[in-house]
mmCIF file of C-alpha atoms in Angstrom:
data_model
loop_
_atom_site.group_PDB
_atom_site.id
_atom_site.type_symbol
_atom_site.label_atom_id
_atom_site.label_comp_id
_atom_site.label_asym_id
_atom_site.label_seq_id
_atom_site.Cartn_x
_atom_site.Cartn_y
_atom_site.Cartn_z
ATOM 1 C CA MET V 23 2.680 -51.234 -34.513
ATOM 2 C CA SER V 24 1.516 -51.346 -30.807
ATOM 3 C CA PRO V 25 -0.767 -48.687 -29.392
ATOM 4 C CA SER V 26 1.768 -47.400 -26.812
ATOM 5 C CA THR V 27 3.898 -46.454 -29.887
ATOM 6 C CA LEU V 28 1.134 -44.548 -31.804
ATOM 7 C CA ARG V 29 0.246 -42.697 -28.479
ATOM 8 C CA ARG V 30 4.038 -41.523 -28.123
ATOM 9 C CA TYR V 31 4.362 -40.354 -31.680
ATOM 10 C CA LEU V 32 0.925 -39.372 -32.789
ATOM 11 C CA LEU V 33 1.145 -35.658 -31.655
ATOM 12 C CA PRO V 34 4.645 -34.772 -33.192
ATOM 13 C CA PHE V 35 3.376 -36.270 -36.532
ATOM 14 C CA ARG V 36 0.296 -34.290 -36.467
ATOM 15 C CA VAL V 37 2.106 -31.221 -35.744
ATOM 16 C CA TYR V 38 4.914 -31.748 -38.208
ATOM 17 C CA HIS V 39 2.209 -32.345 -40.960
ATOM 18 C CA LEU V 40 1.214 -28.707 -40.286
ATOM 19 C CA TRP V 41 4.694 -27.380 -39.838
ATOM 20 C CA ALA V 42 5.749 -28.900 -43.163
ATOM 21 C CA GLY V 43 2.309 -27.437 -44.883
ATOM 22 C CA GLN V 44 3.515 -24.075 -43.687
ATOM 23 C CA ARG V 45 6.948 -24.550 -44.499
ATOM 24 C CA GLY V 46 6.263 -25.351 -48.532
ATOM 25 C CA GLY V 47 9.898 -24.469 -49.711
ATOM 26 C CA ARG V 48 10.014 -21.495 -47.847
ATOM 27 C CA SER V 49 11.784 -20.480 -44.542
ATOM 28 C CA ALA V 50 10.614 -22.479 -41.362
ATOM 29 C CA PRO V 51 7.262 -21.254 -39.970
ATOM 30 C CA SER V 52 7.479 -19.534 -36.607
ATOM 31 C CA PRO V 53 6.564 -21.634 -33.402
ATOM 32 C CA ASP V 54 3.779 -19.087 -32.684
ATOM 33 C CA ALA V 55 2.079 -19.411 -36.123
ATOM 34 C CA ILE V 56 2.236 -23.224 -35.708
ATOM 35 C CA ALA V 57 0.845 -23.174 -32.112
ATOM 36 C CA ARG V 58 -1.998 -20.983 -33.340
ATOM 37 C CA ARG V 59 -2.647 -23.391 -36.269
ATOM 38 C CA CYS V 60 -2.641 -26.407 -33.837
ATOM 39 C CA ALA V 61 -5.297 -24.714 -31.813
ATOM 40 C CA VAL V 62 -7.504 -24.085 -34.979
ATOM 41 C CA GLN V 63 -7.211 -27.688 -36.051
ATOM 42 C CA GLY V 64 -7.778 -28.826 -32.431
ATOM 43 C CA ILE V 65 -4.381 -30.430 -31.839
ATOM 44 C CA THR V 66 -3.786 -30.246 -28.142
ATOM 45 C CA ALA V 67 -1.426 -31.890 -25.629
ATOM 46 C CA GLN V 68 -2.256 -34.081 -23.069
ATOM 47 C CA HIS V 69 -5.458 -33.362 -20.814
ATOM 48 C CA GLN V 70 -6.850 -30.971 -23.786
ATOM 49 C CA LYS V 71 -4.215 -28.332 -22.855
ATOM 50 C CA PRO V 72 -2.973 -26.235 -26.189
ATOM 51 C CA LEU V 73 0.418 -26.503 -27.446
ATOM 52 C CA SER V 74 2.891 -23.983 -26.666
ATOM 53 C CA ALA V 75 5.118 -22.289 -28.923
ATOM 54 C CA ASP V 76 8.014 -23.614 -26.812
ATOM 55 C CA TYR V 77 6.834 -27.199 -27.353
ATOM 56 C CA ILE V 78 6.814 -26.647 -31.218
ATOM 57 C CA ALA V 79 10.341 -24.737 -31.003
ATOM 58 C CA GLY V 80 11.788 -27.734 -29.235
ATOM 59 C CA GLN V 81 10.702 -29.830 -32.192
ATOM 60 C CA SER V 82 11.625 -27.584 -34.900
ATOM 61 C CA ALA V 83 15.104 -29.003 -35.388
ATOM 62 C CA ASP V 84 13.753 -32.670 -35.954
ATOM 63 C CA PHE V 85 11.164 -31.020 -38.187
ATOM 64 C CA GLU V 86 13.627 -29.329 -40.323
ATOM 65 C CA ARG V 87 15.721 -32.592 -40.489
ATOM 66 C CA ARG V 88 12.812 -34.457 -41.401
ATOM 67 C CA TRP V 89 11.796 -31.985 -43.960
ATOM 68 C CA GLN V 90 15.394 -31.698 -45.474
ATOM 69 C CA ALA V 91 15.508 -35.510 -45.819
ATOM 70 C CA LEU V 92 12.125 -36.101 -47.435
ATOM 71 C CA SER V 93 12.530 -33.220 -49.808
ATOM 72 C CA VAL V 94 15.791 -34.414 -51.079
ATOM 73 C CA TYR V 95 14.103 -37.889 -51.492
ATOM 74 C CA GLY V 96 11.041 -36.421 -53.131
ATOM 75 C CA SER V 97 13.177 -34.605 -55.640
ATOM 76 C CA ALA V 98 15.166 -37.554 -56.550
ATOM 77 C CA ARG V 99 11.935 -39.685 -57.396
ATOM 78 C CA ALA V 100 10.497 -36.823 -59.291
ATOM 79 C CA ILE V 101 13.522 -36.358 -61.625
ATOM 80 C CA THR V 102 13.809 -40.315 -61.785
ATOM 81 C CA ALA V 103 9.906 -40.422 -62.842
ATOM 82 C CA THR V 104 10.672 -37.855 -65.666
ATOM 83 C CA GLY V 105 13.980 -39.724 -66.679
ATOM 84 C CA SER V 106 15.687 -36.093 -67.068
ATOM 85 C CA ASP V 107 18.577 -36.931 -65.255
ATOM 86 C CA CYS V 108 20.499 -40.261 -65.713
ATOM 87 C CA SER V 109 22.672 -40.080 -62.747
ATOM 88 C CA THR V 110 19.879 -39.388 -60.416
ATOM 89 C CA ARG V 111 18.243 -42.271 -61.949
ATOM 90 C CA ALA V 112 21.159 -44.554 -61.242
ATOM 91 C CA LEU V 113 21.058 -43.612 -57.723
ATOM 92 C CA ALA V 114 17.469 -44.259 -57.100
ATOM 93 C CA GLU V 115 17.542 -47.777 -58.860
#
């Protein structure tokens, strides 16, 4: 992976990590709450500017899509690991 790729995608992944932690199975967190949390964690935009709620609101649709995809995948893996659902196990294999 090239350094330019990391520079391009590192910020959204860091913000998503906080967003997903706040999401935790409930409804999506507010962009203002995530912006405040980013400030507390020291996550900033270019030139040390704080992230705005507008930036986070613009990313929310992608964050929700990623959350849905990963939570469905994680649920299927958990069921498969316990062996409690044969149809899910067959899909996972």
